[in-house]
Amino acid sequence: MKSRRVVVTGIGALTPIGNNLQDYWKSLVDGVSGAAPITNFDPSNFKTQFACELKNFNPLDHFDRKESRKYDRFAQY
């Protein structure tokens, strides 16, 4: 097997317990749960009322306004 070089250009995280590596790691070590009541839609017609939603995500921190409107929420993540 031939050896290959790998370059890591950065590490990031968008998770229910932190939106950057430092917050994510601290929450992970502290045993924080990402589960909370659903806020992105009305869950009243569903049996489950909680989920691990991504919190405090602002697409304008990553895209300009016009570009952010081109993508749905999943693509922005």
Short mmCIF file of C-alpha atoms in Angstrom, two decimals:
data_model
loop_
_atom_site.label_atom_id
_atom_site.label_comp_id
_atom_site.label_asym_id
_atom_site.label_seq_id
_atom_site.Cartn_x
_atom_site.Cartn_y
_atom_site.Cartn_z
CA MET A 1 0.00 0.00 0.00
CA LYS A 2 1.37 3.38 -0.98
CA SER A 3 1.54 6.11 1.70
CA ARG A 4 -0.53 9.22 1.06
CA ARG A 5 -0.21 12.65 2.55
CA VAL A 6 -3.16 14.32 4.22
CA VAL A 7 -3.57 18.00 5.03
CA VAL A 8 -6.08 19.13 7.67
CA THR A 9 -7.05 22.72 6.91
CA GLY A 10 -9.40 23.18 9.83
CA ILE A 11 -11.79 21.52 12.22
CA GLY A 12 -15.33 22.74 12.74
CA ALA A 13 -18.59 21.57 14.20
CA LEU A 14 -22.27 22.45 13.83
CA THR A 15 -24.08 20.37 16.42
CA PRO A 16 -27.00 20.63 18.86
CA ILE A 17 -24.49 21.10 21.70
CA GLY A 18 -22.22 23.69 20.08
CA ASN A 19 -21.66 25.50 16.80
CA ASN A 20 -17.90 25.65 17.00
CA LEU A 21 -15.24 23.21 18.10
CA GLN A 22 -14.62 24.78 21.51
CA ASP A 23 -18.31 24.93 22.55
CA TYR A 24 -18.96 21.45 21.17
CA TRP A 25 -16.02 19.92 23.04
CA LYS A 26 -16.88 21.63 26.34
CA SER A 27 -20.51 20.49 26.10
CA LEU A 28 -19.40 16.98 25.19
CA VAL A 29 -17.02 16.75 28.16
CA ASP A 30 -19.67 18.26 30.49
CA GLY A 31 -22.28 15.72 29.34
CA VAL A 32 -24.68 18.33 27.93
CA SER A 33 -27.67 16.92 26.04
CA GLY A 34 -28.71 18.47 22.73
CA ALA A 35 -32.31 17.29 23.13
CA ALA A 36 -34.90 20.02 23.67
CA PRO A 37 -38.49 20.87 22.66
CA ILE A 38 -38.91 21.23 18.88
CA THR A 39 -38.92 24.87 17.78
CA ASN A 40 -38.46 24.77 13.98
CA PHE A 41 -42.05 23.67 13.31
CA ASP A 42 -45.27 22.86 15.16
CA PRO A 43 -44.86 19.27 16.42
CA SER A 44 -48.37 19.00 17.93
CA ASN A 45 -49.43 16.37 15.33
CA PHE A 46 -46.50 14.13 16.24
CA LYS A 47 -45.96 11.74 19.12
CA THR A 48 -42.44 13.03 19.78
CA GLN A 49 -42.17 16.65 20.92
CA PHE A 50 -38.39 16.93 21.29
CA ALA A 51 -35.39 16.73 18.97
CA CYS A 52 -31.71 17.62 18.74
CA GLU A 53 -32.03 20.77 16.63
CA LEU A 54 -29.12 22.98 15.70
CA LYS A 55 -29.40 26.05 17.92
CA ASN A 56 -28.21 29.62 17.34
CA PHE A 57 -27.18 29.06 13.73
CA ASN A 58 -27.09 32.26 11.70
CA PRO A 59 -26.43 31.65 7.99
CA LEU A 60 -25.33 35.29 7.60
CA ASP A 61 -22.23 34.40 9.63
CA HIS A 62 -21.19 32.19 6.70
CA PHE A 63 -22.90 33.58 3.57
CA ASP A 64 -23.94 36.97 2.30
CA ARG A 65 -27.69 37.66 2.40
CA LYS A 66 -28.33 36.98 -1.29
CA GLU A 67 -26.38 33.74 -1.31
CA SER A 68 -27.99 32.45 1.90
CA ARG A 69 -31.44 32.77 0.32
CA LYS A 70 -30.40 30.39 -2.48
CA TYR A 71 -29.92 27.47 -0.08
CA ASP A 72 -32.38 25.63 2.10
CA ARG A 73 -31.50 25.19 5.77
CA PHE A 74 -29.90 21.77 5.28
CA ALA A 75 -27.59 23.04 2.51
CA GLN A 76 -26.56 25.99 4.69
CA TYR A 77 -25.36 23.58 7.35
#
